[in-house]
PDB file of C-alpha atoms in Angstrom:
ATOM      1  CA  GLY Q   1       0.000   0.000   0.000  1.00 67.00           C
ATOM      2  CA  ALA Q   2       0.893   3.647  -0.188  1.00 81.00           C
ATOM      3  CA  VAL Q   3       3.148   5.118   2.487  1.00 90.00           C
ATOM      4  CA  VAL Q   4       2.394   8.177   4.569  1.00 94.00           C
ATOM      5  CA  SER Q   5       4.864   9.542   7.070  1.00 95.00           C
ATOM      6  CA  GLN Q   6       4.176  11.844   9.969  1.00 97.00           C
ATOM      7  CA  HIS Q   7       6.590  13.827  12.067  1.00 96.00           C
ATOM      8  CA  PRO Q   8       7.152  14.092  14.950  1.00 97.00           C
ATOM      9  CA  SER Q   9       5.828  10.851  16.357  1.00 96.00           C
ATOM     10  CA  ARG Q  10       5.747  12.219  19.855  1.00 96.00           C
ATOM     11  CA  VAL Q  11       5.982  15.728  21.255  1.00 97.00           C
ATOM     12  CA  ILE Q  12       5.726  17.225  24.685  1.00 97.00           C
ATOM     13  CA  CYS Q  13       5.289  20.960  24.890  1.00 96.00           C
ATOM     14  CA  LYS Q  14       4.424  23.602  27.424  1.00 96.00           C
ATOM     15  CA  SER Q  15       1.077  25.289  27.593  1.00 97.00           C
ATOM     16  CA  GLY Q  16       0.913  28.337  25.344  1.00 96.00           C
ATOM     17  CA  THR Q  17       3.441  27.154  22.777  1.00 97.00           C
ATOM     18  CA  SER Q  18       2.686  26.090  19.218  1.00 97.00           C
ATOM     19  CA  VAL Q  19       3.417  22.719  17.691  1.00 97.00           C
ATOM     20  CA  LYS Q  20       3.709  21.857  14.005  1.00 97.00           C
ATOM     21  CA  ILE Q  21       3.021  18.356  12.725  1.00 97.00           C
ATOM     22  CA  GLU Q  22       3.999  17.313   9.214  1.00 97.00           C
ATOM     23  CA  CYS Q  23       2.281  14.734   7.066  1.00 96.00           C
ATOM     24  CA  ARG Q  24       3.901  13.475   3.867  1.00 95.00           C
ATOM     25  CA  SER Q  25       2.764  11.071   1.200  1.00 92.00           C
ATOM     26  CA  LEU Q  26       5.998   9.344   0.239  1.00 92.00           C
ATOM     27  CA  ASP Q  27       5.189   7.453  -2.937  1.00 88.00           C
ATOM     28  CA  PHE Q  28       2.133   9.162  -4.354  1.00 88.00           C
ATOM     29  CA  GLN Q  29       0.650  12.596  -4.817  1.00 86.00           C
ATOM     30  CA  ALA Q  30      -2.280  13.450  -2.603  1.00 85.00           C
ATOM     31  CA  THR Q  31      -4.545  16.307  -3.529  1.00 82.00           C
ATOM     32  CA  THR Q  32      -6.554  15.569  -0.411  1.00 90.00           C
ATOM     33  CA  MET Q  33      -5.262  14.856   3.071  1.00 93.00           C
ATOM     34  CA  PHE Q  34      -7.176  14.575   6.297  1.00 94.00           C
ATOM     35  CA  TRP Q  35      -6.388  15.384   9.895  1.00 96.00           C
ATOM     36  CA  TYR Q  36      -7.925  13.394  12.730  1.00 95.00           C
ATOM     37  CA  ARG Q  37      -7.585  13.298  16.468  1.00 95.00           C
ATOM     38  CA  GLN Q  38      -8.283  10.341  18.655  1.00 93.00           C
ATOM     39  CA  PHE Q  39      -8.712  10.130  22.404  1.00 90.00           C
ATOM     40  CA  PRO Q  40      -7.935   6.869  24.231  1.00 86.00           C
ATOM     41  CA  LYS Q  41     -10.442   4.123  23.435  1.00 82.00           C
ATOM     42  CA  LYS Q  42     -12.478   6.498  21.306  1.00 86.00           C
ATOM     43  CA  SER Q  43     -13.203   6.704  17.603  1.00 86.00           C
ATOM     44  CA  LEU Q  44     -11.261   8.777  15.154  1.00 89.00           C
ATOM     45  CA  MET Q  45     -12.617  12.291  14.933  1.00 91.00           C
ATOM     46  CA  LEU Q  46     -12.158  14.125  11.655  1.00 92.00           C
ATOM     47  CA  MET Q  47     -10.868  17.626  12.278  1.00 95.00           C
ATOM     48  CA  ALA Q  48     -10.388  18.953   8.778  1.00 94.00           C
ATOM     49  CA  THR Q  49      -9.887  18.123   5.139  1.00 92.00           C
ATOM     50  CA  SER Q  50      -6.778  19.586   3.611  1.00 89.00           C
ATOM     51  CA  ASN Q  51      -6.876  20.380  -0.095  1.00 85.00           C
ATOM     52  CA  GLU Q  52      -3.708  21.134  -1.992  1.00 84.00           C
ATOM     53  CA  GLY Q  53      -3.558  24.766  -3.057  1.00 83.00           C
ATOM     54  CA  SER Q  54      -6.731  25.841  -1.273  1.00 84.00           C
ATOM     55  CA  LYS Q  55      -8.059  26.437   2.209  1.00 88.00           C
ATOM     56  CA  ALA Q  56      -8.792  23.529   4.459  1.00 92.00           C
ATOM     57  CA  THR Q  57     -12.349  22.559   5.256  1.00 92.00           C
ATOM     58  CA  TYR Q  58     -12.907  22.297   8.990  1.00 94.00           C
ATOM     59  CA  GLU Q  59     -15.463  20.138  10.731  1.00 93.00           C
ATOM     60  CA  GLN Q  60     -18.009  21.726  12.977  1.00 92.00           C
ATOM     61  CA  GLY Q  61     -16.589  22.634  16.346  1.00 94.00           C
ATOM     62  CA  VAL Q  62     -12.964  22.692  15.207  1.00 95.00           C
ATOM     63  CA  GLU Q  63     -11.395  26.143  15.461  1.00 94.00           C
ATOM     64  CA  LYS Q  64      -9.527  27.005  12.295  1.00 93.00           C
ATOM     65  CA  ASP Q  65      -7.453  29.667  14.032  1.00 95.00           C
ATOM     66  CA  LYS Q  66      -6.295  27.178  16.621  1.00 96.00           C
ATOM     67  CA  PHE Q  67      -5.569  24.316  14.249  1.00 97.00           C
ATOM     68  CA  LEU Q  68      -3.825  25.846  11.256  1.00 96.00           C
ATOM     69  CA  ILE Q  69      -3.577  23.638   8.222  1.00 94.00           C
ATOM     70  CA  ASN Q  70      -1.375  24.212   5.226  1.00 91.00           C
ATOM     71  CA  HIS Q  71      -1.252  21.956   2.181  1.00 89.00           C
ATOM     72  CA  ALA Q  72       1.366  23.657   0.068  1.00 82.00           C
ATOM     73  CA  SER Q  73       2.324  20.736  -2.130  1.00 88.00           C
ATOM     74  CA  LEU Q  74       0.906  17.468  -3.395  1.00 88.00           C
ATOM     75  CA  THR Q  75       2.940  15.526  -0.861  1.00 91.00           C
ATOM     76  CA  LEU Q  76       2.919  17.658   2.268  1.00 93.00           C
ATOM     77  CA  SER Q  77       0.294  18.934   4.663  1.00 94.00           C
ATOM     78  CA  THR Q  78       1.029  20.511   8.024  1.00 95.00           C
ATOM     79  CA  LEU Q  79      -1.099  20.984  11.107  1.00 97.00           C
ATOM     80  CA  THR Q  80      -0.067  23.624  13.620  1.00 97.00           C
ATOM     81  CA  VAL Q  81      -1.660  23.545  17.036  1.00 97.00           C
ATOM     82  CA  THR Q  82      -1.391  27.140  18.196  1.00 97.00           C
ATOM     83  CA  SER Q  83      -1.247  28.205  21.832  1.00 96.00           C
ATOM     84  CA  ALA Q  84      -1.594  24.612  22.946  1.00 96.00           C
ATOM     85  CA  HIS Q  85      -3.389  23.764  26.168  1.00 96.00           C
ATOM     86  CA  PRO Q  86      -3.506  20.517  28.146  1.00 96.00           C
ATOM     87  CA  GLU Q  87      -6.913  19.685  26.665  1.00 95.00           C
ATOM     88  CA  ASP Q  88      -5.250  19.604  23.231  1.00 96.00           C
ATOM     89  CA  SER Q  89      -3.251  16.573  24.349  1.00 96.00           C
ATOM     90  CA  SER Q  90      -4.289  13.772  22.039  1.00 96.00           C
ATOM     91  CA  PHE Q  91      -3.224  11.432  19.260  1.00 96.00           C
ATOM     92  CA  TYR Q  92      -3.237  13.316  15.949  1.00 97.00           C
ATOM     93  CA  ILE Q  93      -3.317  11.247  12.792  1.00 96.00           C
ATOM     94  CA  CYS Q  94      -3.162  12.364   9.192  1.00 96.00           C
ATOM     95  CA  SER Q  95      -4.197  10.438   6.128  1.00 94.00           C
ATOM     96  CA  ALA Q  96      -3.827  10.882   2.408  1.00 93.00           C
ATOM     97  CA  ARG Q  97      -6.356   9.718  -0.133  1.00 89.00           C
ATOM     98  CA  LEU Q  98      -5.536   8.111  -3.443  1.00 85.00           C
ATOM     99  CA  ARG Q  99      -7.242   9.913  -6.301  1.00 81.00           C
ATOM    100  CA  THR Q 100      -8.006   6.734  -8.209  1.00 82.00           C
ATOM    101  CA  THR Q 101      -9.368   4.350  -5.585  1.00 81.00           C
ATOM    102  CA  TYR Q 102     -10.282   6.734  -2.766  1.00 83.00           C
ATOM    103  CA  GLU Q 103      -8.409   4.515  -0.331  1.00 87.00           C
ATOM    104  CA  GLN Q 104      -7.011   6.433   2.606  1.00 89.00           C
ATOM    105  CA  TYR Q 105      -3.573   5.683   3.972  1.00 93.00           C
ATOM    106  CA  PHE Q 106      -2.718   6.862   7.423  1.00 94.00           C
ATOM    107  CA  GLY Q 107       0.422   8.271   8.908  1.00 95.00           C
ATOM    108  CA  PRO Q 108       1.718   6.662  12.109  1.00 95.00           C
ATOM    109  CA  GLY Q 109       0.280   9.462  14.223  1.00 96.00           C
ATOM    110  CA  THR Q 110       1.682  12.100  16.564  1.00 97.00           C
ATOM    111  CA  ARG Q 111       1.143  11.829  20.268  1.00 96.00           C
ATOM    112  CA  LEU Q 112       0.937  15.342  21.675  1.00 97.00           C
ATOM    113  CA  THR Q 113       1.215  16.015  25.375  1.00 97.00           C
ATOM    114  CA  VAL Q 114       0.763  19.569  26.592  1.00 97.00           C
ATOM    115  CA  THR Q 115       1.990  20.208  30.115  1.00 96.00           C
TER     116      THR Q 115
ATOM    117  CA  ARG J   1     -29.263   7.133  13.346  1.00 73.00           C
ATOM    118  CA  LYS J   2     -25.507   7.005  12.718  1.00 82.00           C
ATOM    119  CA  GLU J   3     -24.395   7.023   9.109  1.00 89.00           C
ATOM    120  CA  VAL J   4     -22.220   3.956   9.647  1.00 93.00           C
ATOM    121  CA  GLU J   5     -23.025   1.472  12.378  1.00 95.00           C
ATOM    122  CA  GLN J   6     -21.017  -1.498  13.525  1.00 95.00           C
ATOM    123  CA  ASP J   7     -21.482  -4.249  16.068  1.00 92.00           C
ATOM    124  CA  PRO J   8     -20.537  -2.686  19.404  1.00 86.00           C
ATOM    125  CA  GLY J   9     -18.381  -5.622  20.490  1.00 91.00           C
ATOM    126  CA  PRO J  10     -16.036  -6.554  21.941  1.00 96.00           C
ATOM    127  CA  PHE J  11     -15.746 -10.000  20.466  1.00 97.00           C
ATOM    128  CA  ASN J  12     -13.806 -12.555  22.482  1.00 97.00           C
ATOM    129  CA  VAL J  13     -12.978 -15.684  20.508  1.00 97.00           C
ATOM    130  CA  PRO J  14     -10.541 -18.599  20.768  1.00 98.00           C
ATOM    131  CA  GLU J  15      -7.789 -19.105  18.248  1.00 98.00           C
ATOM    132  CA  GLY J  16      -9.032 -20.854  15.152  1.00 98.00           C
ATOM    133  CA  ALA J  17     -12.557 -19.472  15.407  1.00 98.00           C
ATOM    134  CA  THR J  18     -14.387 -17.786  12.553  1.00 98.00           C
ATOM    135  CA  VAL J  19     -15.464 -14.238  13.295  1.00 97.00           C
ATOM    136  CA  ALA J  20     -17.958 -12.097  11.398  1.00 97.00           C
ATOM    137  CA  PHE J  21     -18.156  -8.328  11.592  1.00 97.00           C
ATOM    138  CA  ASN J  22     -21.224  -6.492  10.398  1.00 96.00           C
ATOM    139  CA  CYS J  23     -21.644  -2.920   9.279  1.00 96.00           C
ATOM    140  CA  THR J  24     -24.624  -1.006   7.953  1.00 96.00           C
ATOM    141  CA  TYR J  25     -24.694   2.376   6.275  1.00 95.00           C
ATOM    142  CA  SER J  26     -27.614   4.720   5.853  1.00 93.00           C
ATOM    143  CA  ASN J  27     -26.682   6.950   2.927  1.00 89.00           C
ATOM    144  CA  SER J  28     -27.640   5.532  -0.455  1.00 86.00           C
ATOM    145  CA  ALA J  29     -25.065   7.832  -2.082  1.00 86.00           C
ATOM    146  CA  SER J  30     -22.316   5.733  -0.504  1.00 87.00           C
ATOM    147  CA  GLN J  31     -19.835   4.833  -3.195  1.00 85.00           C
ATOM    148  CA  SER J  32     -16.860   2.950  -1.867  1.00 90.00           C
ATOM    149  CA  PHE J  33     -16.310   0.786   1.153  1.00 94.00           C
ATOM    150  CA  PHE J  34     -13.349  -0.403   3.151  1.00 95.00           C
ATOM    151  CA  TRP J  35     -12.321  -2.344   6.206  1.00 97.00           C
ATOM    152  CA  TYR J  36      -9.440  -1.042   8.310  1.00 96.00           C
ATOM    153  CA  ARG J  37      -7.813  -2.499  11.378  1.00 97.00           C
ATOM    154  CA  GLN J  38      -6.388  -0.416  14.176  1.00 96.00           C
ATOM    155  CA  ASP J  39      -4.070  -1.739  16.835  1.00 95.00           C
ATOM    156  CA  CYS J  40      -3.935  -0.097  20.225  1.00 91.00           C
ATOM    157  CA  ARG J  41      -2.172   3.277  20.095  1.00 89.00           C
ATOM    158  CA  LYS J  42      -1.459   2.888  16.381  1.00 92.00           C
ATOM    159  CA  GLU J  43      -2.878   4.336  13.200  1.00 93.00           C
ATOM    160  CA  PRO J  44      -5.609   2.554  11.188  1.00 94.00           C
ATOM    161  CA  LYS J  45      -4.291   0.342   8.405  1.00 94.00           C
ATOM    162  CA  LEU J  46      -6.240  -0.541   5.292  1.00 93.00           C
ATOM    163  CA  LEU J  47      -7.228  -4.184   5.424  1.00 95.00           C
ATOM    164  CA  MET J  48      -9.245  -4.440   2.236  1.00 94.00           C
ATOM    165  CA  SER J  49     -11.582  -2.637  -0.080  1.00 91.00           C
ATOM    166  CA  VAL J  50     -15.068  -4.087  -0.397  1.00 93.00           C
ATOM    167  CA  TYR J  51     -16.723  -4.782  -3.727  1.00 86.00           C
ATOM    168  CA  SER J  52     -20.218  -5.879  -4.704  1.00 86.00           C
ATOM    169  CA  SER J  53     -18.797  -9.081  -6.115  1.00 87.00           C
ATOM    170  CA  GLY J  54     -17.163  -9.848  -2.788  1.00 88.00           C
ATOM    171  CA  ASN J  55     -13.449 -10.197  -2.328  1.00 92.00           C
ATOM    172  CA  GLU J  56     -11.168 -12.520  -0.480  1.00 94.00           C
ATOM    173  CA  ASP J  57      -7.637 -12.129   0.758  1.00 94.00           C
ATOM    174  CA  GLY J  58      -6.338 -15.230   2.486  1.00 96.00           C
ATOM    175  CA  ARG J  59      -8.364 -15.764   5.641  1.00 97.00           C
ATOM    176  CA  PHE J  60     -10.316 -12.540   5.127  1.00 97.00           C
ATOM    177  CA  THR J  61     -13.495 -12.207   3.079  1.00 97.00           C
ATOM    178  CA  ALA J  62     -15.434  -8.989   2.576  1.00 97.00           C
ATOM    179  CA  GLN J  63     -18.939  -8.702   1.182  1.00 96.00           C
ATOM    180  CA  LEU J  64     -21.106  -5.779   0.150  1.00 95.00           C
ATOM    181  CA  ASN J  65     -24.876  -5.864  -0.246  1.00 94.00           C
ATOM    182  CA  ARG J  66     -25.959  -2.569  -1.756  1.00 92.00           C
ATOM    183  CA  ALA J  67     -29.663  -3.384  -1.599  1.00 92.00           C
ATOM    184  CA  SER J  68     -29.472  -3.942   2.153  1.00 93.00           C
ATOM    185  CA  GLN J  69     -26.755  -1.307   2.641  1.00 94.00           C
ATOM    186  CA  TYR J  70     -24.722  -3.857   4.519  1.00 95.00           C
ATOM    187  CA  ILE J  71     -21.034  -4.734   4.607  1.00 96.00           C
ATOM    188  CA  SER J  72     -19.411  -7.686   6.263  1.00 97.00           C
ATOM    189  CA  LEU J  73     -15.962  -8.964   7.075  1.00 97.00           C
ATOM    190  CA  LEU J  74     -15.291 -12.613   7.824  1.00 97.00           C
ATOM    191  CA  ILE J  75     -12.078 -13.808   9.414  1.00 98.00           C
ATOM    192  CA  ARG J  76     -11.462 -17.541   9.265  1.00 98.00           C
ATOM    193  CA  ASP J  77      -9.034 -19.483  11.451  1.00 98.00           C
ATOM    194  CA  SER J  78      -8.420 -16.445  13.627  1.00 98.00           C
ATOM    195  CA  LYS J  79      -4.937 -15.861  15.031  1.00 98.00           C
ATOM    196  CA  LEU J  80      -3.766 -14.083  18.137  1.00 98.00           C
ATOM    197  CA  SER J  81      -2.360 -11.379  15.873  1.00 97.00           C
ATOM    198  CA  ASP J  82      -5.850 -10.646  14.542  1.00 98.00           C
ATOM    199  CA  SER J  83      -6.680  -8.978  17.867  1.00 98.00           C
ATOM    200  CA  ALA J  84      -7.413  -5.353  16.993  1.00 97.00           C
ATOM    201  CA  THR J  85     -10.252  -2.947  16.368  1.00 96.00           C
ATOM    202  CA  TYR J  86     -11.905  -3.349  12.973  1.00 97.00           C
ATOM    203  CA  LEU J  87     -13.274  -0.207  11.369  1.00 96.00           C
ATOM    204  CA  CYS J  88     -15.890  -0.063   8.646  1.00 96.00           C
ATOM    205  CA  VAL J  89     -15.351   2.938   6.364  1.00 94.00           C
ATOM    206  CA  VAL J  90     -17.701   4.386   3.781  1.00 93.00           C
ATOM    207  CA  ASN J  91     -17.088   7.097   1.196  1.00 90.00           C
ATOM    208  CA  ILE J  92     -20.149   9.137   0.318  1.00 87.00           C
ATOM    209  CA  ARG J  93     -20.479  11.278  -2.765  1.00 81.00           C
ATOM    210  CA  GLY J  94     -23.266  13.799  -2.900  1.00 69.00           C
ATOM    211  CA  GLY J  95     -22.932  17.538  -2.406  1.00 65.00           C
ATOM    212  CA  GLY J  96     -19.253  16.933  -1.876  1.00 69.00           C
ATOM    213  CA  PHE J  97     -17.286  13.902  -0.872  1.00 74.00           C
ATOM    214  CA  LYS J  98     -16.880  12.629   2.647  1.00 83.00           C
ATOM    215  CA  THR J  99     -15.537   9.626   4.450  1.00 88.00           C
ATOM    216  CA  ILE J 100     -17.379   8.183   7.404  1.00 90.00           C
ATOM    217  CA  PHE J 101     -15.743   5.828   9.888  1.00 91.00           C
ATOM    218  CA  GLY J 102     -17.690   3.378  11.971  1.00 93.00           C
ATOM    219  CA  ALA J 103     -16.962   3.352  15.682  1.00 92.00           C
ATOM    220  CA  GLY J 104     -15.131   0.053  15.290  1.00 94.00           C
ATOM    221  CA  THR J 105     -15.506  -3.405  16.766  1.00 96.00           C
ATOM    222  CA  ARG J 106     -12.825  -4.668  19.097  1.00 96.00           C
ATOM    223  CA  LEU J 107     -11.678  -8.249  18.622  1.00 97.00           C
ATOM    224  CA  PHE J 108      -9.784 -10.264  21.212  1.00 97.00           C
ATOM    225  CA  VAL J 109      -8.433 -13.613  20.063  1.00 98.00           C
ATOM    226  CA  LYS J 110      -7.294 -15.796  22.928  1.00 97.00           C
ATOM    227  CA  ALA J 111      -5.076 -18.869  23.022  1.00 95.00           C
TER     228      ALA J 111
END
């Protein structure tokens, strides 16, 4: 299957700082990438859809000014958690969708802990 | 009603058992269907796409019934390593394109 990388895999930051997470499709071009968060033992929650060259589409209840998404190229999308707070601590996972089959391939996730 | 519903689980089965997962979807504009597995504290991994003609990959068989809006996944001769959460995923086209994940069904395979 297609390969998606995500960096960093784990980050601990202090309250009030910003954290950037990168998501790359390594062997295919992805016009559409997705950002999810997942709390322990809970379902994936879609935060936003990232479209290359245009603004991201955010799900209801997700603050676009807090979770900045940039999809500047066909292989890279970034999520920046601005002014992080402890309640932002979660597992953030990106995925990239193949244009032909609509299969989504996930990155390994980023575990964010805000102290 | 949720757009994608799965058995709540968990399923606890012995090694070698056959396990069936069920999933129903409510939107008739649903276009493509997938099963993913997710291990604890890991990302979901695509297990298989699901086609109307049914498809099989080793011990895994997926079926789609469009008339009943029902998807299934059968695991034969289950192994300890099959223990995971199985997610039913549906792509819907209509006024845009969106992907809906089921809540998942947890499987525990025991020796």
